[in-house]
PDB file of N, CA and C in Angstrom:
ATOM      1  N   UNK A   1     -44.193  -1.610 -25.534  1.00 82.00           N
ATOM      2  CA  UNK A   1     -45.276  -2.389 -24.681  1.00 82.00           C
ATOM      3  C   UNK A   1     -44.715  -1.754 -23.058  1.00 82.00           C
ATOM      4  N   UNK A   2     -45.675  -1.707 -22.365  1.00 92.00           N
ATOM      5  CA  UNK A   2     -45.597  -1.088 -21.023  1.00 92.00           C
ATOM      6  C   UNK A   2     -45.516  -2.709 -20.355  1.00 92.00           C
ATOM      7  N   UNK A   3     -44.307  -2.435 -19.206  1.00 96.00           N
ATOM      8  CA  UNK A   3     -44.141  -3.824 -18.589  1.00 96.00           C
ATOM      9  C   UNK A   3     -44.311  -3.804 -17.140  1.00 96.00           C
ATOM     10  N   UNK A   4     -45.222  -4.294 -16.360  1.00 96.00           N
ATOM     11  CA  UNK A   4     -45.498  -3.972 -14.850  1.00 96.00           C
ATOM     12  C   UNK A   4     -45.363  -5.322 -14.064  1.00 96.00           C
ATOM     13  N   UNK A   5     -45.020  -5.214 -13.071  1.00 95.00           N
ATOM     14  CA  UNK A   5     -44.965  -6.486 -12.000  1.00 95.00           C
ATOM     15  C   UNK A   5     -45.999  -5.981 -10.919  1.00 95.00           C
ATOM     16  N   UNK A   6     -46.368  -6.553 -10.190  1.00 94.00           N
ATOM     17  CA  UNK A   6     -47.198  -6.912  -8.866  1.00 94.00           C
ATOM     18  C   UNK A   6     -46.284  -5.793  -8.173  1.00 94.00           C
ATOM     19  N   UNK A   7     -45.302  -6.001  -7.563  1.00 89.00           N
ATOM     20  CA  UNK A   7     -44.719  -5.068  -6.458  1.00 89.00           C
ATOM     21  C   UNK A   7     -44.619  -3.769  -7.280  1.00 89.00           C
ATOM     22  N   UNK A   8     -44.116  -3.667  -8.563  1.00 92.00           N
ATOM     23  CA  UNK A   8     -44.104  -2.030  -9.127  1.00 92.00           C
ATOM     24  C   UNK A   8     -45.397  -1.071  -9.080  1.00 92.00           C
ATOM     25  N   UNK A   9     -46.313  -2.144  -9.325  1.00 95.00           N
ATOM     26  CA  UNK A   9     -47.800  -1.493  -9.176  1.00 95.00           C
ATOM     27  C   UNK A   9     -48.187  -1.018  -7.664  1.00 95.00           C
ATOM     28  N   UNK A  10     -47.987  -1.668  -6.795  1.00 94.00           N
ATOM     29  CA  UNK A  10     -48.291  -1.714  -5.326  1.00 94.00           C
ATOM     30  C   UNK A  10     -47.638  -0.176  -5.120  1.00 94.00           C
ATOM     31  N   UNK A  11     -46.160  -0.192  -5.573  1.00 92.00           N
ATOM     32  CA  UNK A  11     -45.066   1.117  -5.166  1.00 92.00           C
ATOM     33  C   UNK A  11     -45.782   2.199  -6.010  1.00 92.00           C
ATOM     34  N   UNK A  12     -46.227   2.356  -7.135  1.00 93.00           N
ATOM     35  CA  UNK A  12     -46.474   3.248  -7.642  1.00 93.00           C
ATOM     36  C   UNK A  12     -47.819   3.860  -7.106  1.00 93.00           C
ATOM     37  N   UNK A  13     -48.809   2.784  -6.611  1.00 97.00           N
ATOM     38  CA  UNK A  13     -50.234   3.115  -6.142  1.00 97.00           C
ATOM     39  C   UNK A  13     -49.560   3.980  -4.542  1.00 97.00           C
ATOM     40  N   UNK A  14     -48.837   3.185  -4.004  1.00 95.00           N
ATOM     41  CA  UNK A  14     -48.440   3.879  -2.557  1.00 95.00           C
ATOM     42  C   UNK A  14     -47.714   5.234  -3.015  1.00 95.00           C
ATOM     43  N   UNK A  15     -46.849   5.903  -3.705  1.00 94.00           N
ATOM     44  CA  UNK A  15     -46.420   6.642  -4.099  1.00 94.00           C
ATOM     45  C   UNK A  15     -47.538   7.726  -4.634  1.00 94.00           C
ATOM     46  N   UNK A  16     -48.235   7.231  -5.413  1.00 96.00           N
ATOM     47  CA  UNK A  16     -49.016   8.092  -6.429  1.00 96.00           C
ATOM     48  C   UNK A  16     -49.983   8.430  -5.315  1.00 96.00           C
ATOM     49  N   UNK A  17     -50.580   7.901  -4.300  1.00 97.00           N
ATOM     50  CA  UNK A  17     -51.834   8.177  -3.273  1.00 97.00           C
ATOM     51  C   UNK A  17     -51.016   8.932  -2.095  1.00 97.00           C
ATOM     52  N   UNK A  18     -49.873   9.625  -2.137  1.00 97.00           N
ATOM     53  CA  UNK A  18     -49.527  10.172  -0.954  1.00 97.00           C
ATOM     54  C   UNK A  18     -50.369  11.581  -1.091  1.00 97.00           C
ATOM     55  N   UNK A  19     -50.490  12.073   0.200  1.00 97.00           N
ATOM     56  CA  UNK A  19     -51.330  13.561   0.528  1.00 97.00           C
ATOM     57  C   UNK A  19     -50.345  14.307  -0.517  1.00 97.00           C
ATOM     58  N   UNK A  20     -49.434  14.518  -0.534  1.00 98.00           N
ATOM     59  CA  UNK A  20     -48.526  15.680  -1.159  1.00 98.00           C
ATOM     60  C   UNK A  20     -48.633  15.271  -2.817  1.00 98.00           C
ATOM     61  N   UNK A  21     -48.646  13.736  -3.163  1.00 97.00           N
ATOM     62  CA  UNK A  21     -48.654  13.928  -4.772  1.00 97.00           C
ATOM     63  C   UNK A  21     -50.164  13.777  -5.204  1.00 97.00           C
ATOM     64  N   UNK A  22     -51.179  13.853  -4.647  1.00 97.00           N
ATOM     65  CA  UNK A  22     -52.705  14.037  -4.746  1.00 97.00           C
ATOM     66  C   UNK A  22     -52.937  15.583  -4.937  1.00 97.00           C
ATOM     67  N   UNK A  23     -51.972  16.486  -3.660  1.00 97.00           N
ATOM     68  CA  UNK A  23     -52.335  17.487  -3.927  1.00 97.00           C
ATOM     69  C   UNK A  23     -51.632  17.801  -5.202  1.00 97.00           C
ATOM     70  N   UNK A  24     -50.619  17.728  -5.168  1.00 97.00           N
ATOM     71  CA  UNK A  24     -50.069  18.521  -6.701  1.00 97.00           C
ATOM     72  C   UNK A  24     -50.856  17.863  -7.908  1.00 97.00           C
ATOM     73  N   UNK A  25     -51.131  16.866  -7.962  1.00 95.00           N
ATOM     74  CA  UNK A  25     -52.041  16.293  -9.337  1.00 95.00           C
ATOM     75  C   UNK A  25     -53.268  16.907  -9.484  1.00 95.00           C
ATOM     76  N   UNK A  26     -53.661  17.257  -8.127  1.00 97.00           N
ATOM     77  CA  UNK A  26     -55.445  17.591  -8.131  1.00 97.00           C
ATOM     78  C   UNK A  26     -56.254  16.201  -8.269  1.00 97.00           C
ATOM     79  N   UNK A  27     -55.704  15.161  -8.240  1.00 96.00           N
ATOM     80  CA  UNK A  27     -56.515  13.795  -8.453  1.00 96.00           C
ATOM     81  C   UNK A  27     -57.050  13.645  -7.084  1.00 96.00           C
ATOM     82  N   UNK A  28     -58.047  12.916  -6.872  1.00 96.00           N
ATOM     83  CA  UNK A  28     -58.707  12.117  -5.877  1.00 96.00           C
ATOM     84  C   UNK A  28     -58.054  10.658  -5.982  1.00 96.00           C
ATOM     85  N   UNK A  29     -57.975   9.770  -4.873  1.00 96.00           N
ATOM     86  CA  UNK A  29     -57.619   8.454  -4.588  1.00 96.00           C
ATOM     87  C   UNK A  29     -58.199   7.548  -5.582  1.00 96.00           C
ATOM     88  N   UNK A  30     -59.564   7.705  -5.793  1.00 97.00           N
ATOM     89  CA  UNK A  30     -60.187   6.889  -6.870  1.00 97.00           C
ATOM     90  C   UNK A  30     -59.931   7.025  -8.431  1.00 97.00           C
ATOM     91  N   UNK A  31     -59.484   8.201  -8.639  1.00 97.00           N
ATOM     92  CA  UNK A  31     -58.763   8.641  -9.914  1.00 97.00           C
ATOM     93  C   UNK A  31     -57.528   7.999 -10.175  1.00 97.00           C
ATOM     94  N   UNK A  32     -56.413   8.013  -9.170  1.00 97.00           N
ATOM     95  CA  UNK A  32     -55.395   7.434  -9.348  1.00 97.00           C
ATOM     96  C   UNK A  32     -55.731   5.859  -9.282  1.00 97.00           C
ATOM     97  N   UNK A  33     -56.259   5.521  -8.535  1.00 97.00           N
ATOM     98  CA  UNK A  33     -56.548   3.961  -8.833  1.00 97.00           C
ATOM     99  C   UNK A  33     -57.125   3.519 -10.038  1.00 97.00           C
ATOM    100  N   UNK A  34     -58.077   4.529 -10.832  1.00 98.00           N
ATOM    101  CA  UNK A  34     -58.451   4.399 -12.124  1.00 98.00           C
ATOM    102  C   UNK A  34     -57.392   4.445 -13.106  1.00 98.00           C
ATOM    103  N   UNK A  35     -56.557   5.547 -12.779  1.00 97.00           N
ATOM    104  CA  UNK A  35     -55.435   5.691 -14.131  1.00 97.00           C
ATOM    105  C   UNK A  35     -54.678   4.265 -13.731  1.00 97.00           C
ATOM    106  N   UNK A  36     -54.022   3.718 -12.599  1.00 97.00           N
ATOM    107  CA  UNK A  36     -53.608   2.644 -12.306  1.00 97.00           C
ATOM    108  C   UNK A  36     -54.306   1.181 -13.138  1.00 97.00           C
ATOM    109  N   UNK A  37     -55.466   1.169 -13.103  1.00 97.00           N
ATOM    110  CA  UNK A  37     -56.344   0.147 -13.498  1.00 97.00           C
ATOM    111  C   UNK A  37     -56.096  -0.022 -15.213  1.00 97.00           C
ATOM    112  N   UNK A  38     -55.953   1.334 -15.612  1.00 97.00           N
ATOM    113  CA  UNK A  38     -56.015   1.565 -17.043  1.00 97.00           C
ATOM    114  C   UNK A  38     -54.614   1.269 -17.618  1.00 97.00           C
ATOM    115  N   UNK A  39     -53.443   1.693 -16.632  1.00 96.00           N
ATOM    116  CA  UNK A  39     -52.238   1.195 -17.199  1.00 96.00           C
ATOM    117  C   UNK A  39     -52.079  -0.214 -16.944  1.00 96.00           C
ATOM    118  N   UNK A  40     -52.626  -0.832 -16.223  1.00 97.00           N
ATOM    119  CA  UNK A  40     -52.580  -2.427 -15.875  1.00 97.00           C
ATOM    120  C   UNK A  40     -53.158  -3.030 -17.200  1.00 97.00           C
ATOM    121  N   UNK A  41     -54.269  -2.495 -17.614  1.00 97.00           N
ATOM    122  CA  UNK A  41     -54.854  -3.198 -18.646  1.00 97.00           C
ATOM    123  C   UNK A  41     -54.359  -3.241 -20.142  1.00 97.00           C
ATOM    124  N   UNK A  42     -53.326  -2.366 -20.512  1.00 96.00           N
ATOM    125  CA  UNK A  42     -52.621  -2.014 -21.505  1.00 96.00           C
ATOM    126  C   UNK A  42     -51.265  -2.480 -21.162  1.00 96.00           C
ATOM    127  N   UNK A  43     -50.785  -3.133 -19.900  1.00 97.00           N
ATOM    128  CA  UNK A  43     -49.401  -3.647 -19.986  1.00 97.00           C
ATOM    129  C   UNK A  43     -49.269  -4.953 -20.059  1.00 97.00           C
ATOM    130  N   UNK A  44     -48.180  -5.534 -20.139  1.00 97.00           N
ATOM    131  CA  UNK A  44     -47.740  -6.992 -20.142  1.00 97.00           C
ATOM    132  C   UNK A  44     -47.215  -7.296 -18.569  1.00 97.00           C
ATOM    133  N   UNK A  45     -47.872  -8.411 -18.231  1.00 97.00           N
ATOM    134  CA  UNK A  45     -47.462  -8.677 -16.884  1.00 97.00           C
ATOM    135  C   UNK A  45     -45.846  -9.277 -16.906  1.00 97.00           C
ATOM    136  N   UNK A  46     -45.211  -8.797 -15.903  1.00 96.00           N
ATOM    137  CA  UNK A  46     -44.192  -9.290 -15.848  1.00 96.00           C
ATOM    138  C   UNK A  46     -43.959  -9.960 -14.298  1.00 96.00           C
ATOM    139  N   UNK A  47     -43.459 -11.385 -14.134  1.00 92.00           N
ATOM    140  CA  UNK A  47     -43.122 -12.220 -12.974  1.00 92.00           C
ATOM    141  C   UNK A  47     -41.553 -12.456 -12.840  1.00 92.00           C
ATOM    142  N   UNK A  48     -41.245 -11.325 -11.784  1.00 83.00           N
ATOM    143  CA  UNK A  48     -39.942 -11.260 -11.503  1.00 83.00           C
ATOM    144  C   UNK A  48     -39.252 -12.546 -11.298  1.00 83.00           C
ATOM    145  N   UNK A  49     -38.309 -13.072 -12.143  1.00 86.00           N
ATOM    146  CA  UNK A  49     -37.635 -14.613 -11.463  1.00 86.00           C
ATOM    147  C   UNK A  49     -36.290 -14.348 -11.201  1.00 86.00           C
ATOM    148  N   UNK A  50     -36.089 -13.124 -11.584  1.00 79.00           N
ATOM    149  CA  UNK A  50     -34.527 -12.925 -11.115  1.00 79.00           C
ATOM    150  C   UNK A  50     -34.575 -11.604 -10.345  1.00 79.00           C
ATOM    151  N   UNK A  51     -34.041 -11.500  -8.895  1.00 76.00           N
ATOM    152  CA  UNK A  51     -34.077 -10.406  -8.297  1.00 76.00           C
ATOM    153  C   UNK A  51     -32.696  -9.668  -8.460  1.00 76.00           C
ATOM    154  N   UNK A  52     -32.983  -8.184  -8.200  1.00 68.00           N
ATOM    155  CA  UNK A  52     -31.776  -7.411  -8.178  1.00 68.00           C
ATOM    156  C   UNK A  52     -31.657  -6.707  -7.232  1.00 68.00           C
ATOM    157  N   UNK A  53     -31.689  -7.195  -5.830  1.00 69.00           N
ATOM    158  CA  UNK A  53     -31.744  -6.590  -4.857  1.00 69.00           C
ATOM    159  C   UNK A  53     -30.439  -6.498  -3.554  1.00 69.00           C
ATOM    160  N   UNK A  54     -30.120  -5.913  -3.025  1.00 62.00           N
ATOM    161  CA  UNK A  54     -30.035  -4.180  -3.227  1.00 62.00           C
ATOM    162  C   UNK A  54     -28.978  -3.955  -4.245  1.00 62.00           C
ATOM    163  N   UNK A  55     -29.453  -2.950  -5.351  1.00 79.00           N
ATOM    164  CA  UNK A  55     -28.548  -2.824  -6.193  1.00 79.00           C
ATOM    165  C   UNK A  55     -28.424  -1.491  -6.571  1.00 79.00           C
ATOM    166  N   UNK A  56     -29.349  -0.730  -6.463  1.00 84.00           N
ATOM    167  CA  UNK A  56     -29.536   0.771  -6.547  1.00 84.00           C
ATOM    168  C   UNK A  56     -29.581   1.626  -5.606  1.00 84.00           C
ATOM    169  N   UNK A  57     -29.511   3.069  -5.733  1.00 85.00           N
ATOM    170  CA  UNK A  57     -29.305   3.812  -4.363  1.00 85.00           C
ATOM    171  C   UNK A  57     -30.571   4.009  -3.656  1.00 85.00           C
ATOM    172  N   UNK A  58     -32.037   3.935  -4.621  1.00 85.00           N
ATOM    173  CA  UNK A  58     -33.228   3.709  -4.061  1.00 85.00           C
ATOM    174  C   UNK A  58     -33.489   2.394  -4.216  1.00 85.00           C
ATOM    175  N   UNK A  59     -33.815   1.802  -2.980  1.00 82.00           N
ATOM    176  CA  UNK A  59     -34.432   0.432  -3.167  1.00 82.00           C
ATOM    177  C   UNK A  59     -35.532  -0.018  -4.052  1.00 82.00           C
ATOM    178  N   UNK A  60     -36.620   1.065  -4.255  1.00 81.00           N
ATOM    179  CA  UNK A  60     -37.451   0.916  -4.917  1.00 81.00           C
ATOM    180  C   UNK A  60     -37.559   0.831  -6.271  1.00 81.00           C
ATOM    181  N   UNK A  61     -36.152   1.460  -6.653  1.00 88.00           N
ATOM    182  CA  UNK A  61     -35.859   1.597  -8.200  1.00 88.00           C
ATOM    183  C   UNK A  61     -35.373   0.272  -8.415  1.00 88.00           C
ATOM    184  N   UNK A  62     -35.191  -0.723  -7.654  1.00 88.00           N
ATOM    185  CA  UNK A  62     -34.954  -2.191  -7.723  1.00 88.00           C
ATOM    186  C   UNK A  62     -35.778  -2.650  -8.579  1.00 88.00           C
ATOM    187  N   UNK A  63     -36.999  -2.372  -8.194  1.00 89.00           N
ATOM    188  CA  UNK A  63     -38.446  -2.901  -9.068  1.00 89.00           C
ATOM    189  C   UNK A  63     -38.596  -2.751  -9.906  1.00 89.00           C
ATOM    190  N   UNK A  64     -38.118  -1.705 -10.434  1.00 91.00           N
ATOM    191  CA  UNK A  64     -38.452  -0.991 -11.930  1.00 91.00           C
ATOM    192  C   UNK A  64     -37.395  -1.789 -12.824  1.00 91.00           C
ATOM    193  N   UNK A  65     -36.143  -1.950 -12.529  1.00 90.00           N
ATOM    194  CA  UNK A  65     -34.969  -2.689 -12.920  1.00 90.00           C
ATOM    195  C   UNK A  65     -35.526  -3.908 -13.142  1.00 90.00           C
ATOM    196  N   UNK A  66     -35.991  -4.645 -12.227  1.00 90.00           N
ATOM    197  CA  UNK A  66     -36.441  -6.063 -12.190  1.00 90.00           C
ATOM    198  C   UNK A  66     -37.350  -6.079 -13.148  1.00 90.00           C
ATOM    199  N   UNK A  67     -38.569  -5.709 -13.235  1.00 92.00           N
ATOM    200  CA  UNK A  67     -39.499  -5.487 -14.456  1.00 92.00           C
ATOM    201  C   UNK A  67     -38.928  -5.574 -15.664  1.00 92.00           C
ATOM    202  N   UNK A  68     -38.036  -4.648 -15.779  1.00 92.00           N
ATOM    203  CA  UNK A  68     -37.333  -4.435 -17.120  1.00 92.00           C
ATOM    204  C   UNK A  68     -36.471  -5.382 -17.560  1.00 92.00           C
ATOM    205  N   UNK A  69     -35.747  -5.824 -16.930  1.00 90.00           N
ATOM    206  CA  UNK A  69     -34.725  -7.032 -16.800  1.00 90.00           C
ATOM    207  C   UNK A  69     -35.614  -8.312 -17.257  1.00 90.00           C
ATOM    208  N   UNK A  70     -36.588  -8.460 -16.625  1.00 92.00           N
ATOM    209  CA  UNK A  70     -37.400  -9.759 -16.418  1.00 92.00           C
ATOM    210  C   UNK A  70     -38.189 -10.242 -17.773  1.00 92.00           C
ATOM    211  N   UNK A  71     -38.595  -8.711 -18.126  1.00 95.00           N
ATOM    212  CA  UNK A  71     -39.422  -8.323 -19.130  1.00 95.00           C
ATOM    213  C   UNK A  71     -38.837  -8.601 -20.440  1.00 95.00           C
ATOM    214  N   UNK A  72     -37.559  -8.284 -20.413  1.00 93.00           N
ATOM    215  CA  UNK A  72     -36.716  -8.318 -21.700  1.00 93.00           C
ATOM    216  C   UNK A  72     -36.786  -7.315 -22.151  1.00 93.00           C
ATOM    217  N   UNK A  73     -36.738  -5.890 -21.426  1.00 93.00           N
ATOM    218  CA  UNK A  73     -37.341  -4.532 -22.230  1.00 93.00           C
ATOM    219  C   UNK A  73     -36.115  -4.309 -22.900  1.00 93.00           C
ATOM    220  N   UNK A  74     -36.473  -3.339 -24.017  1.00 90.00           N
ATOM    221  CA  UNK A  74     -35.351  -2.603 -24.827  1.00 90.00           C
ATOM    222  C   UNK A  74     -35.181  -1.418 -24.164  1.00 90.00           C
ATOM    223  N   UNK A  75     -35.931  -0.795 -23.602  1.00 92.00           N
ATOM    224  CA  UNK A  75     -36.120   0.750 -23.078  1.00 92.00           C
ATOM    225  C   UNK A  75     -36.805   0.726 -22.239  1.00 92.00           C
ATOM    226  N   UNK A  76     -36.055   1.424 -20.761  1.00 94.00           N
ATOM    227  CA  UNK A  76     -36.530   1.821 -19.374  1.00 94.00           C
ATOM    228  C   UNK A  76     -36.480   3.388 -19.735  1.00 94.00           C
ATOM    229  N   UNK A  77     -37.713   3.826 -19.323  1.00 94.00           N
ATOM    230  CA  UNK A  77     -38.045   5.227 -19.420  1.00 94.00           C
ATOM    231  C   UNK A  77     -38.225   5.637 -17.922  1.00 94.00           C
ATOM    232  N   UNK A  78     -37.038   6.778 -17.617  1.00 92.00           N
ATOM    233  CA  UNK A  78     -36.942   7.339 -16.448  1.00 92.00           C
ATOM    234  C   UNK A  78     -36.466   8.751 -16.205  1.00 92.00           C
ATOM    235  N   UNK A  79     -36.909   9.212 -15.366  1.00 90.00           N
ATOM    236  CA  UNK A  79     -35.784  10.683 -15.167  1.00 90.00           C
ATOM    237  C   UNK A  79     -34.523  10.301 -14.487  1.00 90.00           C
ATOM    238  N   UNK A  80     -34.567   9.300 -14.034  1.00 89.00           N
ATOM    239  CA  UNK A  80     -33.310   8.887 -12.948  1.00 89.00           C
ATOM    240  C   UNK A  80     -32.334   8.200 -13.903  1.00 89.00           C
ATOM    241  N   UNK A  81     -31.663   8.603 -14.793  1.00 88.00           N
ATOM    242  CA  UNK A  81     -30.731   8.035 -15.860  1.00 88.00           C
ATOM    243  C   UNK A  81     -29.325   7.766 -15.156  1.00 88.00           C
ATOM    244  N   UNK A  82     -28.918   8.487 -14.494  1.00 88.00           N
ATOM    245  CA  UNK A  82     -27.713   8.553 -13.616  1.00 88.00           C
ATOM    246  C   UNK A  82     -27.727   7.106 -12.659  1.00 88.00           C
ATOM    247  N   UNK A  83     -28.824   6.706 -12.028  1.00 89.00           N
ATOM    248  CA  UNK A  83     -28.783   5.653 -11.033  1.00 89.00           C
ATOM    249  C   UNK A  83     -28.880   4.229 -12.018  1.00 89.00           C
ATOM    250  N   UNK A  84     -29.956   4.579 -12.989  1.00 88.00           N
ATOM    251  CA  UNK A  84     -29.983   3.161 -14.027  1.00 88.00           C
ATOM    252  C   UNK A  84     -28.816   2.922 -14.752  1.00 88.00           C
ATOM    253  N   UNK A  85     -28.231   3.935 -15.304  1.00 84.00           N
ATOM    254  CA  UNK A  85     -27.344   3.802 -16.429  1.00 84.00           C
ATOM    255  C   UNK A  85     -26.244   2.880 -16.391  1.00 84.00           C
ATOM    256  N   UNK A  86     -25.429   2.557 -15.149  1.00 83.00           N
ATOM    257  CA  UNK A  86     -24.436   1.432 -15.174  1.00 83.00           C
ATOM    258  C   UNK A  86     -24.933   0.128 -15.201  1.00 83.00           C
ATOM    259  N   UNK A  87     -26.012   0.093 -14.599  1.00 80.00           N
ATOM    260  CA  UNK A  87     -26.673  -1.594 -14.573  1.00 80.00           C
ATOM    261  C   UNK A  87     -27.472  -1.790 -15.799  1.00 80.00           C
ATOM    262  N   UNK A  88     -27.815  -0.764 -16.588  1.00 79.00           N
ATOM    263  CA  UNK A  88     -28.733  -1.206 -17.919  1.00 79.00           C
ATOM    264  C   UNK A  88     -27.591  -1.322 -19.107  1.00 79.00           C
ATOM    265  N   UNK A  89     -26.309  -0.611 -19.037  1.00 74.00           N
ATOM    266  CA  UNK A  89     -25.569  -0.881 -19.904  1.00 74.00           C
ATOM    267  C   UNK A  89     -24.917  -2.495 -20.057  1.00 74.00           C
ATOM    268  N   UNK A  90     -25.009  -3.042 -18.780  1.00 80.00           N
ATOM    269  CA  UNK A  90     -24.503  -4.285 -18.468  1.00 80.00           C
ATOM    270  C   UNK A  90     -25.506  -5.542 -18.932  1.00 80.00           C
ATOM    271  N   UNK A  91     -26.867  -5.184 -19.318  1.00 84.00           N
ATOM    272  CA  UNK A  91     -27.870  -5.838 -19.381  1.00 84.00           C
ATOM    273  C   UNK A  91     -28.845  -5.531 -20.858  1.00 84.00           C
ATOM    274  N   UNK A  92     -27.912  -4.843 -21.572  1.00 87.00           N
ATOM    275  CA  UNK A  92     -28.576  -4.364 -23.012  1.00 87.00           C
ATOM    276  C   UNK A  92     -29.949  -3.564 -22.995  1.00 87.00           C
ATOM    277  N   UNK A  93     -30.236  -2.819 -21.737  1.00 91.00           N
ATOM    278  CA  UNK A  93     -31.353  -2.075 -21.874  1.00 91.00           C
ATOM    279  C   UNK A  93     -31.074  -0.586 -21.783  1.00 91.00           C
ATOM    280  N   UNK A  94     -31.678   0.128 -22.944  1.00 91.00           N
ATOM    281  CA  UNK A  94     -31.358   1.353 -23.084  1.00 91.00           C
ATOM    282  C   UNK A  94     -32.150   2.008 -22.089  1.00 91.00           C
ATOM    283  N   UNK A  95     -31.635   3.501 -21.567  1.00 93.00           N
ATOM    284  CA  UNK A  95     -32.166   4.516 -20.760  1.00 93.00           C
ATOM    285  C   UNK A  95     -32.533   5.533 -21.512  1.00 93.00           C
ATOM    286  N   UNK A  96     -33.789   5.953 -21.504  1.00 93.00           N
ATOM    287  CA  UNK A  96     -34.363   7.081 -21.991  1.00 93.00           C
ATOM    288  C   UNK A  96     -35.324   7.974 -21.123  1.00 93.00           C
ATOM    289  N   UNK A  97     -35.244   9.382 -21.476  1.00 93.00           N
ATOM    290  CA  UNK A  97     -36.401  10.358 -20.681  1.00 93.00           C
ATOM    291  C   UNK A  97     -37.533   9.918 -21.318  1.00 93.00           C
ATOM    292  N   UNK A  98     -38.639  10.677 -20.678  1.00 93.00           N
ATOM    293  CA  UNK A  98     -39.996  10.514 -21.308  1.00 93.00           C
ATOM    294  C   UNK A  98     -39.927  11.117 -22.763  1.00 93.00           C
ATOM    295  N   UNK A  99     -39.381  12.091 -22.853  1.00 95.00           N
ATOM    296  CA  UNK A  99     -39.322  12.926 -24.189  1.00 95.00           C
ATOM    297  C   UNK A  99     -38.711  12.168 -25.170  1.00 95.00           C
ATOM    298  N   UNK A 100     -37.357  11.517 -24.755  1.00 94.00           N
ATOM    299  CA  UNK A 100     -36.710  10.845 -25.877  1.00 94.00           C
ATOM    300  C   UNK A 100     -37.689   9.628 -26.033  1.00 94.00           C
ATOM    301  N   UNK A 101     -38.151   8.825 -25.278  1.00 93.00           N
ATOM    302  CA  UNK A 101     -39.182   7.760 -25.686  1.00 93.00           C
ATOM    303  C   UNK A 101     -40.144   8.070 -26.139  1.00 93.00           C
ATOM    304  N   UNK A 102     -41.008   9.154 -26.444  1.00 93.00           N
ATOM    305  CA  UNK A 102     -41.987   9.826 -27.224  1.00 93.00           C
ATOM    306  C   UNK A 102     -41.629   9.800 -28.557  1.00 93.00           C
ATOM    307  N   UNK A 103     -40.271  10.693 -28.675  1.00 94.00           N
ATOM    308  CA  UNK A 103     -39.788  10.726 -30.112  1.00 94.00           C
ATOM    309  C   UNK A 103     -39.391   9.566 -30.654  1.00 94.00           C
ATOM    310  N   UNK A 104     -39.094   8.609 -29.799  1.00 89.00           N
ATOM    311  CA  UNK A 104     -38.964   7.236 -30.782  1.00 89.00           C
ATOM    312  C   UNK A 104     -40.205   6.555 -31.145  1.00 89.00           C
ATOM    313  N   UNK A 105     -41.347   6.767 -30.469  1.00 88.00           N
ATOM    314  CA  UNK A 105     -42.639   6.200 -30.629  1.00 88.00           C
ATOM    315  C   UNK A 105     -43.112   7.125 -31.842  1.00 88.00           C
ATOM    316  N   UNK A 106     -42.970   8.512 -31.789  1.00 92.00           N
ATOM    317  CA  UNK A 106     -43.550   9.070 -33.212  1.00 92.00           C
ATOM    318  C   UNK A 106     -42.586   8.896 -34.297  1.00 92.00           C
ATOM    319  N   UNK A 107     -41.490   8.447 -34.149  1.00 89.00           N
ATOM    320  CA  UNK A 107     -40.546   7.743 -35.499  1.00 89.00           C
ATOM    321  C   UNK A 107     -41.308   6.465 -35.783  1.00 89.00           C
ATOM    322  N   UNK A 108     -41.516   5.499 -34.934  1.00 84.00           N
ATOM    323  CA  UNK A 108     -42.002   4.145 -34.980  1.00 84.00           C
ATOM    324  C   UNK A 108     -43.341   4.352 -36.031  1.00 84.00           C
ATOM    325  N   UNK A 109     -44.154   5.368 -35.432  1.00 85.00           N
ATOM    326  CA  UNK A 109     -45.507   5.634 -35.913  1.00 85.00           C
ATOM    327  C   UNK A 109     -45.392   5.964 -37.420  1.00 85.00           C
ATOM    328  N   UNK A 110     -44.572   6.913 -37.479  1.00 88.00           N
ATOM    329  CA  UNK A 110     -44.389   7.471 -38.666  1.00 88.00           C
ATOM    330  C   UNK A 110     -44.113   6.638 -40.061  1.00 88.00           C
ATOM    331  N   UNK A 111     -43.375   5.602 -39.471  1.00 83.00           N
ATOM    332  CA  UNK A 111     -42.748   4.666 -40.424  1.00 83.00           C
ATOM    333  C   UNK A 111     -43.767   3.689 -40.829  1.00 83.00           C
ATOM    334  N   UNK A 112     -44.825   3.559 -40.031  1.00 71.00           N
ATOM    335  CA  UNK A 112     -46.038   2.523 -40.369  1.00 71.00           C
ATOM    336  C   UNK A 112     -47.055   3.063 -41.451  1.00 71.00           C
TER     337      UNK A 112
END
């Protein structure tokens, strides 16, 4: 299940609609917003009740960890394993790359 908090969605929107990211993706603002709406529609909302700030090197990553921690996530999917790993091990949240997470999902669906 995908976990999202309001601060995290706002950050995703701000980053994804930067000119350089729109150019790289070939998407328009409206398409990015439609994608975010789709993500929101299939996610579990998380209200951060416990804040972890400042903790990580990039303060915006704190929002990612807060959503995972407050949503009681089992897995945090990121390309930034190095920054998240020390804190994730203390909270029993496993860190995985997107490829690792996809393999786990495939195994899960094969068992069903």
